[in-house]
Backbone as a chain_set.jsonl record, in Angstrom:
{"seq": "MRFRTGTAARLLRGRRLDRNPLRRRSDRAETVVLGALLAVFLAAAPFAAHAAGSWGYASAARTAQAQRASLHQVTATLMRPKSVLSGYGSPSGFVVDARWRAPDGRVRAGELYVTADVAASHSTRIWVDRAGRLTGPPLTRDQLSGRAELAAGVAVGCLAAVLITAAWLARRSLDRRRLAAWDADWLANGPRWTRRR", "coords": {"N": [[41.955, -2.764, -9.401], [38.622, -2.219, -8.806], [36.568, 0.085, -7.131], [33.437, 0.174, -5.551], [30.986, 2.69, -5.673], [29.879, 4.04, -2.756], [27.138, 4.823, -0.519], [27.911, 6.953, 1.117], [29.906, 8.168, -0.439], [28.405, 9.012, -2.651], [26.725, 10.804, -1.373], [28.545, 12.759, -0.466], [29.512, 13.617, -2.95], [27.27, 14.858, -3.964], [27.169, 17.104, -2.422], [28.96, 19.079, -3.06], [30.406, 22.341, -3.359], [30.31, 23.62, -6.071], [30.309, 24.913, -9.477], [28.197, 23.79, -10.789], [25.493, 23.87, -12.941], [23.117, 22.612, -12.364], [22.793, 22.553, -9.684], [20.922, 24.025, -7.184], [20.36, 27.145, -5.421], [19.324, 26.489, -2.954], [20.348, 23.932, -2.599], [23.058, 24.467, -2.292], [22.899, 26.061, -0.007], [21.986, 24.174, 1.834], [24.228, 22.495, 1.947], [26.094, 24.253, 3.101], [24.869, 24.7, 5.602], [24.877, 22.087, 6.704], [27.644, 21.639, 6.793], [28.398, 23.663, 8.587], [27.053, 22.826, 10.914], [28.365, 20.408, 11.372], [30.949, 21.381, 11.864], [30.416, 22.82, 14.21], [29.768, 20.696, 15.922], [32.223, 19.258, 15.975], [33.843, 21.189, 17.142], [32.561, 21.789, 19.586], [32.089, 19.371, 20.928], [34.39, 18.271, 22.411], [34.564, 20.182, 24.505], [32.017, 19.985, 25.686], [32.096, 17.313, 26.538], [34.218, 17.421, 28.389], [33.247, 19.293, 30.297], [30.858, 18.037, 31.18], [31.916, 15.608, 32.102], [33.571, 16.49, 34.201], [31.626, 17.6, 35.88], [30.108, 15.271, 36.401], [32.019, 13.671, 37.726], [32.591, 15.268, 39.992], [30.062, 15.327, 41.208], [29.668, 12.588, 41.759], [31.838, 12.218, 43.474], [31.091, 13.781, 45.673], [28.876, 12.287, 46.497], [30.172, 9.866, 47.175], [31.779, 10.764, 49.289], [29.821, 11.482, 51.159], [28.753, 8.942, 51.555], [30.963, 7.596, 52.698], [31.076, 8.936, 55.102], [28.721, 8.174, 56.35], [28.475, 5.4, 56.295], [29.538, 2.246, 57.666], [32.047, -0.213, 58.212], [31.765, -3.453, 59.343], [32.357, -6.513, 61.183], [30.879, -9.525, 60.302], [29.474, -12.431, 61.711], [29.2, -15.623, 60.464], [26.593, -17.974, 60.383], [25.03, -20.566, 59.546], [24.753, -22.195, 56.395], [21.901, -21.54, 54.404], [20.893, -22.055, 51.848], [22.079, -23.112, 48.61], [23.452, -21.232, 46.04], [23.515, -21.622, 42.632], [25.306, -21.495, 39.569], [25.489, -22.023, 36.169], [25.745, -24.822, 36.477], [27.554, -25.315, 38.565], [28.229, -24.879, 42.068], [28.114, -21.542, 43.149], [27.852, -19.882, 45.26], [26.509, -19.111, 48.546], [23.579, -18.724, 50.575], [23.531, -17.387, 53.673], [22.851, -17.311, 57.212], [23.578, -14.56, 59.282], [25.222, -12.638, 61.875], [25.824, -9.428, 63.279], [27.375, -6.566, 64.836], [25.886, -3.496, 65.199], [26.765, -0.018, 64.526], [25.71, 1.44, 66.675], [25.836, -0.342, 68.753], [23.925, -2.346, 69.048], [22.955, -5.76, 68.411], [22.553, -7.158, 65.292], [20.81, -9.158, 62.845], [20.718, -11.111, 59.831], [20.421, -12.133, 56.351], [23.089, -13.136, 54.253], [24.719, -13.119, 51.107], [27.188, -15.122, 50.085], [30.422, -16.269, 48.889], [31.86, -19.59, 48.438], [34.392, -19.813, 49.676], [34.321, -17.687, 51.507], [32.199, -18.5, 53.108], [33.374, -20.696, 54.342], [35.197, -19.486, 56.009], [33.826, -18.449, 58.152], [33.429, -15.796, 58.941], [33.034, -12.413, 57.813], [33.681, -9.192, 56.315], [31.361, -6.567, 56.278], [29.285, -3.923, 54.957], [27.442, -1.473, 56.65], [24.711, 0.765, 57.482], [24.148, 3.628, 59.666], [22.164, 2.685, 61.346], [22.62, 0.021, 61.352], [21.705, -1.512, 59.261], [22.111, -3.604, 56.382], [24.107, -2.596, 53.621], [25.473, -1.443, 50.487], [28.997, -1.05, 49.593], [30.864, 2.115, 49.822], [31.183, 4.323, 46.955], [33.733, 3.473, 44.634], [36.984, 4.499, 43.325], [37.126, 3.685, 40.657], [34.404, 3.513, 40.033], [33.714, 6.201, 40.308], [35.17, 7.281, 38.183], [33.9, 5.911, 36.113], [31.306, 6.993, 36.238], [31.883, 9.62, 35.534], [32.81, 9.261, 32.903], [30.479, 8.253, 31.755], [28.777, 10.49, 32.007], [30.137, 12.268, 30.32], [29.906, 10.935, 27.856], [27.102, 10.93, 27.531], [26.656, 13.671, 27.329], [27.964, 14.322, 24.906], [26.459, 12.735, 23.185], [23.918, 13.938, 23.483], [24.472, 16.487, 22.467], [25.025, 15.775, 19.813], [22.484, 14.777, 19.108], [20.916, 17.11, 19.281], [22.09, 18.689, 17.265], [21.678, 17.065, 15.023], [18.913, 17.111, 14.934], [18.576, 19.835, 14.385], [19.745, 19.902, 11.824], [17.944, 18.264, 10.455], [15.593, 19.786, 10.653], [16.402, 22.072, 9.214], [16.829, 20.946, 6.679], [14.246, 20.065, 6.124], [12.867, 22.5, 5.993], [14.185, 23.647, 3.78], [13.481, 21.751, 1.848], [10.724, 22.214, 1.647], [10.769, 24.755, 0.477], [12.001, 24.087, -1.937], [10.073, 22.38, -3.076], [7.969, 24.2, -3.345], [9.132, 25.916, -5.213], [9.4, 24.161, -7.389], [6.691, 23.65, -7.898], [5.88, 26.224, -8.702], [7.462, 26.513, -11.01], [6.365, 24.454, -12.536], [3.735, 25.349, -12.874], [4.298, 27.549, -14.451], [5.598, 26.488, -16.715], [4.377, 24.104, -17.378], [1.919, 24.234, -18.962], [2.919, 24.615, -21.529], [3.783, 22.148, -22.346], [1.702, 20.456, -22.228], [-1.562, 19.722, -23.604], [-4.146, 22.089, -23.729], [-7.445, 21.842, -22.622]], "CA": [[40.857, -3.068, -8.506], [37.582, -1.192, -8.89], [35.791, 0.278, -5.904], [32.051, 0.555, -5.784], [30.615, 3.951, -5.043], [28.956, 3.809, -1.656], [26.176, 5.873, -0.2], [28.626, 8.125, 1.647], [30.578, 8.852, -1.549], [27.373, 9.702, -3.428], [26.259, 11.933, -0.572], [29.57, 13.805, -0.514], [29.576, 14.141, -4.305], [26.122, 15.729, -4.148], [27.266, 18.253, -1.527], [30.055, 19.976, -3.437], [30.107, 23.742, -3.664], [30.924, 23.897, -7.37], [29.496, 25.74, -10.372], [27.279, 22.937, -11.54], [24.258, 24.638, -13.133], [21.958, 21.88, -11.849], [22.67, 22.778, -8.246], [20.168, 25.237, -6.855], [20.849, 27.862, -4.249], [18.918, 25.751, -1.751], [21.293, 22.831, -2.43], [24.285, 25.047, -1.733], [22.592, 26.478, 1.368], [21.942, 22.964, 2.656], [25.614, 22.071, 2.144], [26.711, 25.165, 4.067], [24.273, 24.444, 6.925], [25.388, 20.813, 7.211], [29.055, 21.849, 7.129], [28.472, 24.476, 9.806], [26.648, 21.994, 12.047], [29.453, 19.463, 11.625], [32.028, 22.148, 12.495], [29.99, 23.099, 15.589], [29.898, 19.456, 16.686], [33.635, 18.952, 16.178], [34.419, 22.183, 18.049], [31.904, 21.821, 20.898], [32.044, 18.054, 21.584], [35.375, 18.117, 23.487], [34.223, 21.031, 25.651], [30.85, 19.397, 26.35], [32.537, 16.097, 27.223], [35.023, 17.796, 29.553], [32.389, 19.921, 31.306], [29.955, 17.03, 31.76], [32.728, 14.654, 32.853], [33.967, 17.136, 35.457], [30.434, 17.679, 36.728], [29.767, 13.919, 36.838], [33.003, 13.215, 38.715], [32.394, 16.03, 41.225], [28.817, 14.868, 41.821], [29.905, 11.255, 42.312], [32.765, 12.356, 44.602], [30.297, 14.241, 46.825], [28.096, 11.136, 46.957], [31.087, 8.933, 47.836], [32.183, 11.356, 50.557], [28.678, 11.329, 52.072], [28.65, 7.522, 51.9], [32.045, 7.253, 53.632], [30.764, 9.517, 56.403], [27.547, 7.563, 56.975], [28.535, 3.937, 56.28], [30.561, 1.646, 58.529], [32.367, -1.603, 57.896], [31.793, -4.256, 60.561], [32.584, -7.94, 60.967], [29.686, -10.36, 60.483], [29.732, -13.834, 62.007], [28.332, -16.461, 59.633], [26.035, -19.081, 61.165], [24.918, -21.801, 58.782], [24.185, -21.961, 55.062], [20.476, -21.841, 54.232], [20.709, -22.641, 50.525], [23.205, -22.971, 47.709], [23.164, -20.558, 44.774], [24.346, -22.244, 41.602], [25.321, -20.855, 38.269], [26.103, -22.83, 35.117], [25.989, -26.189, 36.882], [28.448, -25.484, 39.707], [27.881, -23.962, 43.145], [28.878, -20.307, 43.094], [27.696, -19.132, 46.492], [25.575, -19.593, 49.545], [22.804, -17.807, 51.396], [23.825, -17.786, 55.053], [22.43, -16.435, 58.308], [24.738, -13.88, 59.868], [24.986, -11.662, 62.936], [26.855, -8.391, 63.379], [27.093, -5.52, 65.8], [25.667, -2.204, 64.551], [27.575, 1.061, 65.121], [25.138, 1.896, 67.955], [26.059, -1.379, 69.76], [22.926, -3.416, 69.018], [23.268, -6.917, 67.576], [21.601, -7.31, 64.183], [20.919, -10.437, 62.136], [20.166, -11.085, 58.478], [20.956, -13.082, 55.388], [24.147, -12.658, 53.378], [25.066, -13.936, 49.953], [28.643, -15.221, 50.14], [31.039, -17.336, 48.099], [32.194, -20.777, 49.226], [35.56, -19.571, 50.532], [33.897, -16.82, 52.607], [31.373, -19.325, 54.001], [34.268, -21.557, 55.109], [35.954, -18.695, 56.992], [32.898, -18.195, 59.267], [33.23, -14.365, 59.191], [33.343, -11.549, 56.676], [33.459, -7.77, 56.555], [30.191, -6.07, 55.548], [28.999, -2.491, 55.113], [26.129, -1.186, 57.232], [24.478, 2.187, 57.734], [24.213, 3.983, 61.097], [21.205, 1.869, 62.093], [23.046, -1.368, 61.304], [21.123, -2.209, 58.108], [23.061, -3.94, 55.317], [24.141, -1.7, 52.471], [26.643, -1.659, 49.648], [30.152, -0.224, 49.962], [30.901, 3.438, 49.184], [31.673, 4.322, 45.576], [35.181, 3.361, 44.477], [37.55, 5.408, 42.323], [36.71, 3.216, 39.33], [33.014, 3.903, 39.838], [33.711, 7.644, 40.078], [35.615, 7.489, 36.797], [32.85, 5.411, 35.232], [30.211, 7.974, 36.188], [32.367, 10.774, 34.77], [32.809, 8.873, 31.491], [29.083, 8.171, 31.328], [28.275, 11.853, 31.842], [30.756, 12.825, 29.114], [29.282, 10.293, 26.689], [25.722, 11.413, 27.392], [26.706, 15.06, 26.863], [28.293, 14.314, 23.474], [25.283, 12.191, 22.501], [22.857, 14.962, 23.464], [24.89, 17.512, 21.507], [24.807, 15.215, 18.476], [21.04, 14.708, 18.853], [20.429, 18.472, 19.038], [22.555, 19.143, 15.951], [20.989, 16.261, 14.003], [17.561, 17.674, 14.848], [18.691, 21.11, 13.667], [19.979, 19.592, 10.409], [16.692, 17.737, 9.901], [14.668, 20.916, 10.501], [16.882, 22.908, 8.116], [16.554, 20.245, 5.426], [12.792, 20.075, 5.902], [12.518, 23.842, 5.543], [14.68, 23.802, 2.402], [12.665, 20.897, 0.972], [9.469, 22.927, 1.395], [11.052, 25.806, -0.511], [12.255, 23.446, -3.234], [8.788, 21.925, -3.615], [7.226, 25.394, -3.777], [9.758, 26.392, -6.457], [9.033, 23.22, -8.451], [5.291, 23.916, -8.236], [5.822, 27.473, -9.469], [8.014, 26.226, -12.342], [5.414, 23.631, -13.271], [2.629, 26.211, -13.287], [4.757, 28.447, -15.515], [6.054, 25.777, -17.919], [3.547, 22.93, -17.664], [0.973, 24.393, -20.068], [3.617, 24.516, -22.824], [4.011, 20.749, -22.694], [0.434, 19.704, -22.257], [-2.645, 20.356, -24.363], [-5.231, 22.683, -22.926], [-8.763, 21.384, -23.089]], "C": [[39.858, -1.917, -8.553], [36.815, -1.142, -7.583], [34.383, 0.706, -6.267], [31.769, 1.854, -5.043], [29.554, 3.683, -3.993], [28.023, 4.993, -1.451], [26.877, 7.128, 0.292], [29.309, 8.898, 0.526], [29.572, 9.612, -2.404], [26.864, 10.931, -2.681], [27.266, 13.079, -0.621], [29.657, 14.431, -1.907], [28.422, 15.111, -4.554], [26.175, 16.987, -3.305], [28.371, 19.232, -1.921], [29.562, 21.389, -3.702], [30.822, 24.097, -4.97], [29.973, 24.73, -8.223], [28.571, 24.914, -11.246], [25.954, 23.677, -11.7], [23.009, 23.919, -12.622], [21.782, 22.042, -10.337], [21.962, 24.111, -7.997], [20.796, 25.937, -5.663], [20.482, 27.12, -2.964], [19.84, 24.553, -1.509], [22.589, 23.33, -1.81], [24.063, 25.494, -0.278], [22.56, 25.268, 2.304], [23.351, 22.453, 2.941], [26.314, 22.944, 3.176], [26.18, 24.907, 5.474], [24.822, 23.151, 7.513], [26.864, 20.921, 7.592], [29.226, 22.638, 8.415], [28.095, 23.654, 11.033], [27.723, 20.96, 12.385], [30.619, 20.165, 12.315], [31.684, 22.472, 13.947], [30.151, 21.855, 16.451], [31.362, 19.168, 16.993], [34.3, 19.938, 17.14], [33.853, 22.075, 19.458], [31.951, 20.488, 21.639], [33.12, 17.897, 22.659], [35.056, 18.963, 24.724], [33.024, 20.467, 26.415], [31.239, 18.151, 27.128], [33.321, 16.442, 28.485], [34.149, 18.386, 30.662], [31.482, 18.89, 31.975], [30.73, 16.0, 32.572], [33.172, 15.226, 34.191], [32.794, 17.228, 36.423], [30.069, 16.291, 37.266], [30.721, 13.399, 37.903], [32.803, 13.941, 40.039], [31.138, 15.575, 41.956], [28.999, 13.5, 42.469], [30.852, 11.314, 43.503], [32.037, 12.854, 45.844], [29.462, 13.095, 47.397], [28.971, 10.145, 47.707], [31.535, 9.467, 49.191], [31.059, 11.235, 51.587], [28.515, 9.871, 52.495], [29.729, 7.134, 52.912], [31.768, 7.805, 55.033], [29.632, 8.773, 57.108], [27.582, 6.04, 57.03], [29.695, 3.444, 57.137], [30.788, 0.21, 58.087], [32.519, -2.354, 59.208], [32.021, -5.712, 60.185], [31.296, -8.694, 61.267], [30.123, -11.795, 60.747], [28.716, -14.677, 61.256], [27.88, -17.662, 60.44], [26.027, -20.375, 60.36], [24.331, -21.482, 57.419], [22.717, -22.355, 55.02], [20.229, -22.525, 52.906], [21.945, -22.355, 49.694], [22.723, -22.268, 46.454], [24.074, -21.157, 43.721], [24.227, -21.474, 40.308], [26.08, -21.721, 37.291], [26.54, -24.203, 35.62], [26.922, -26.378, 38.062], [28.067, -24.482, 40.792], [28.75, -22.707, 43.093], [28.742, -19.506, 44.379], [26.615, -19.718, 47.381], [24.79, -18.43, 50.119], [23.0, -18.275, 52.828], [23.175, -16.795, 56.012], [23.682, -15.819, 58.913], [24.285, -12.936, 60.967], [26.152, -10.691, 62.954], [26.413, -7.345, 64.388], [27.009, -4.195, 65.05], [26.541, -1.141, 65.202], [27.028, 1.571, 66.453], [25.239, 0.834, 69.051], [25.054, -2.513, 69.738], [23.378, -4.541, 68.09], [22.161, -7.05, 66.538], [21.84, -8.657, 63.523], [20.279, -10.289, 60.762], [20.794, -12.15, 57.605], [22.015, -12.404, 54.524], [24.315, -13.629, 52.226], [26.584, -13.956, 49.872], [29.129, -16.341, 49.23], [31.433, -18.481, 49.021], [33.376, -20.525, 50.151], [35.219, -18.648, 51.697], [33.06, -17.619, 53.598], [32.246, -20.228, 54.867], [35.018, -20.782, 56.187], [35.127, -18.32, 58.223], [32.769, -16.723, 59.649], [33.609, -13.591, 57.932], [33.073, -10.106, 57.062], [32.293, -7.319, 55.681], [30.049, -4.571, 55.811], [27.582, -2.335, 55.646], [25.978, 0.324, 57.373], [24.488, 2.436, 59.237], [23.266, 3.147, 61.955], [21.578, 0.39, 62.074], [22.453, -2.158, 60.155], [22.194, -2.456, 57.051], [22.959, -2.94, 54.177], [25.368, -2.04, 51.638], [27.796, -0.775, 50.096], [30.077, 1.15, 49.314], [31.446, 3.31, 47.755], [33.193, 4.265, 45.553], [35.664, 4.374, 43.445], [37.162, 4.987, 40.91], [35.268, 3.599, 39.031], [32.886, 5.404, 39.618], [34.116, 7.946, 38.641], [34.554, 7.021, 35.805], [31.685, 6.381, 35.121], [30.619, 9.218, 35.411], [32.358, 10.465, 33.277], [31.385, 8.774, 30.949], [28.502, 9.562, 31.093], [28.847, 12.496, 30.584], [30.127, 12.237, 27.857], [27.863, 10.773, 26.45], [25.711, 12.84, 26.862], [27.003, 15.122, 25.369], [27.113, 13.765, 22.669], [24.146, 13.195, 22.41], [23.2, 16.084, 22.489], [24.658, 17.02, 20.08], [23.32, 15.17, 18.142], [20.465, 16.082, 18.546], [20.831, 18.942, 17.643], [21.918, 18.349, 14.813], [19.563, 16.766, 13.83], [17.575, 19.003, 14.102], [18.912, 20.883, 12.171], [18.697, 19.09, 9.748], [15.689, 18.872, 9.685], [15.096, 21.831, 9.348], [16.586, 22.245, 6.772], [15.064, 20.247, 5.116], [12.335, 21.435, 5.394], [12.965, 24.066, 4.1], [13.888, 22.944, 1.425], [11.318, 21.555, 0.662], [9.673, 24.028, 0.36], [11.299, 25.209, -1.9], [10.952, 22.984, -3.87], [7.946, 23.105, -4.092], [7.801, 25.934, -5.08], [9.41, 25.465, -7.625], [7.576, 23.425, -8.874], [5.16, 25.182, -9.078], [6.365, 27.264, -10.881], [7.029, 25.403, -13.16], [4.236, 24.467, -13.755], [3.036, 27.124, -14.436], [5.044, 27.697, -16.814], [5.178, 24.597, -18.308], [2.594, 23.107, -18.825], [1.646, 24.334, -21.45], [3.755, 23.077, -23.278], [2.736, 19.956, -22.799], [-0.596, 20.461, -23.092], [-3.681, 20.908, -23.415], [-6.548, 22.21, -23.499], [-9.796, 22.427, -22.8]], "O": [[40.233, -0.761, -8.356], [36.459, -2.169, -7.006], [34.175, 1.503, -7.182], [32.254, 2.078, -3.935], [28.476, 3.169, -4.291], [28.119, 6.017, -2.128], [26.491, 8.24, -0.068], [29.303, 10.129, 0.524], [29.846, 10.731, -2.836], [26.605, 11.971, -3.286], [26.885, 14.236, -0.796], [29.853, 15.64, -2.032], [28.587, 16.088, -5.285], [25.317, 17.858, -3.448], [28.677, 20.141, -1.149], [28.456, 21.602, -4.199], [31.831, 24.803, -4.956], [28.945, 25.198, -7.733], [28.214, 25.338, -12.345], [25.348, 24.074, -10.705], [21.959, 24.541, -12.462], [20.734, 21.702, -9.788], [22.346, 25.158, -8.519], [21.658, 25.38, -4.983], [21.246, 27.126, -1.999], [20.094, 24.189, -0.361], [23.148, 22.696, -0.915], [24.938, 25.322, 0.57], [23.051, 25.335, 3.431], [23.637, 22.024, 4.059], [27.043, 22.438, 4.029], [26.95, 24.895, 6.435], [25.194, 23.113, 8.686], [27.288, 20.357, 8.6], [30.089, 22.327, 9.235], [28.737, 23.767, 12.077], [27.96, 20.673, 13.558], [31.214, 19.616, 13.243], [32.551, 22.411, 14.82], [30.619, 21.944, 17.587], [31.711, 18.868, 18.135], [35.217, 19.565, 17.873], [34.587, 22.251, 20.43], [31.86, 20.473, 22.867], [32.799, 17.424, 23.748], [35.254, 18.516, 25.854], [33.013, 20.47, 27.646], [30.773, 17.947, 28.249], [33.116, 15.829, 29.533], [34.294, 18.022, 31.829], [31.353, 18.876, 33.199], [30.258, 15.561, 33.621], [33.152, 14.526, 35.204], [32.934, 16.972, 37.619], [29.757, 16.146, 38.448], [30.296, 12.762, 38.868], [32.838, 13.315, 41.098], [31.141, 15.45, 43.181], [28.544, 13.273, 43.59], [30.694, 10.544, 44.45], [32.329, 12.403, 46.952], [29.349, 12.942, 48.614], [28.573, 9.634, 48.754], [31.658, 8.699, 50.145], [31.311, 10.922, 52.75], [28.182, 9.587, 53.646], [29.446, 6.424, 53.876], [32.177, 7.211, 56.03], [29.588, 8.744, 58.338], [26.785, 5.442, 57.752], [30.698, 4.136, 57.308], [29.87, -0.485, 57.651], [33.293, -1.956, 60.078], [31.896, -6.095, 59.022], [30.698, -8.533, 62.331], [31.027, -12.31, 60.089], [27.51, -14.472, 61.392], [28.69, -18.302, 61.11], [26.939, -21.192, 60.493], [23.494, -20.588, 57.301], [22.338, -23.4, 55.55], [19.445, -23.471, 52.831], [22.749, -21.483, 50.021], [21.711, -22.652, 45.868], [25.291, -21.194, 43.907], [23.192, -20.885, 39.998], [27.213, -22.115, 37.567], [27.599, -24.695, 35.228], [27.078, -27.506, 38.531], [27.636, -23.369, 40.49], [29.974, -22.798, 43.003], [29.466, -18.527, 44.561], [25.917, -20.668, 47.026], [25.266, -17.295, 50.149], [22.68, -19.414, 53.166], [22.975, -15.623, 55.691], [24.714, -16.477, 59.04], [23.138, -12.491, 60.998], [27.298, -11.054, 62.688], [25.238, -7.253, 64.745], [27.945, -3.813, 64.349], [27.014, -1.34, 66.321], [27.789, 2.08, 67.277], [24.781, 1.069, 70.169], [25.298, -3.554, 70.349], [24.089, -4.309, 67.113], [20.976, -7.052, 66.875], [22.926, -9.228, 63.624], [19.406, -9.445, 60.56], [21.596, -12.963, 58.066], [21.86, -11.252, 54.116], [24.075, -14.828, 52.371], [27.204, -12.923, 49.62], [28.372, -17.234, 48.849], [31.349, -18.358, 50.243], [33.366, -20.976, 51.296], [35.778, -18.811, 52.782], [33.198, -17.435, 54.808], [31.895, -20.5, 56.015], [35.434, -21.371, 57.184], [35.692, -17.912, 59.238], [32.058, -16.415, 60.606], [34.395, -14.054, 57.106], [32.337, -9.828, 58.009], [32.234, -7.643, 54.495], [30.618, -4.032, 56.76], [26.647, -2.973, 55.163], [26.96, 1.067, 57.385], [24.807, 1.529, 60.006], [23.522, 2.923, 63.138], [20.911, -0.416, 62.722], [22.671, -3.367, 60.072], [23.077, -1.624, 56.846], [21.87, -2.496, 53.816], [26.205, -2.842, 52.054], [27.602, 0.146, 50.888], [29.319, 1.346, 48.363], [32.083, 2.317, 47.404], [33.861, 4.923, 46.351], [34.862, 5.025, 42.775], [36.898, 5.836, 40.059], [34.943, 3.968, 37.903], [32.048, 5.843, 38.831], [33.488, 8.761, 37.966], [34.336, 7.662, 34.777], [31.135, 6.574, 34.037], [29.799, 9.808, 34.708], [31.95, 11.301, 32.472], [31.121, 9.168, 29.813], [27.814, 9.79, 30.098], [28.132, 13.189, 29.86], [29.848, 12.962, 26.902], [27.461, 10.998, 25.308], [24.862, 13.192, 26.042], [26.368, 15.886, 24.642], [26.805, 14.276, 21.592], [23.483, 13.294, 21.377], [22.33, 16.575, 21.769], [24.154, 17.762, 19.237], [22.929, 15.489, 17.019], [19.624, 16.219, 17.657], [20.02, 19.522, 16.92], [21.648, 18.906, 13.749], [19.06, 16.842, 12.709], [16.694, 19.27, 13.285], [18.335, 21.587, 11.343], [18.4, 19.453, 8.609], [15.014, 18.918, 8.656], [14.252, 22.31, 8.591], [16.142, 22.908, 5.835], [14.67, 20.414, 3.962], [11.517, 21.52, 4.478], [12.214, 24.612, 3.292], [13.647, 23.361, 0.292], [10.827, 21.461, -0.463], [8.842, 24.209, -0.531], [10.859, 25.761, -2.909], [10.745, 23.173, -5.069], [7.285, 23.02, -5.127], [7.053, 26.363, -5.958], [9.155, 25.937, -8.733], [7.26, 23.381, -10.063], [4.413, 25.206, -10.056], [5.796, 27.777, -11.844], [6.878, 25.635, -14.359], [3.787, 24.324, -14.893], [2.217, 27.439, -15.299], [4.765, 28.21, -17.898], [5.231, 24.137, -19.448], [2.465, 22.185, -19.629], [0.98, 24.027, -22.439], [3.836, 22.814, -24.478], [2.712, 18.886, -23.407], [-0.51, 21.678, -23.261], [-4.046, 20.274, -22.425], [-6.738, 22.182, -24.715], [-10.971, 22.236, -23.114]]}, "num_chains": 1, "name": "protein.A"}
């Protein structure tokens, strides 16, 4: 079975540090720079992911703690459905009028989006802030973990972007030197191959 040489194989073959006389010093320098940047990424990525994940989890935990201190769960009494929300041809929920007592004792009213089984029970638990306004629940442990994973992924992605930019700048600089060397070689050897007029 014969395997076709892919782009990655050709790229690796062109990056060898061997004694090929066609390889210039700039080619070898580029190989060393790319290898060093890859080594930096492989060494630094786990530390960046761990540090960013720890920071993301701690930040989200502080937010969740503040939410638990300021949010309250109360019982809302459901009045009557106003409209049916449907998805994919079947009813999936209702918009209902509801009333609840705020933490300060005042009675508040508003609209809730509930499923059919909740609408049939005539009451549900909701989260409100200190003034009695509807809000979402505090962050859960899964959400804390998700924010930590997101922070870790973003940190590794940013590290990769920085190193890719450094590799691109190094290659661009080396390409300029190669072009200057080719121009100098052409000026030195070109007149031997062409007729002077």
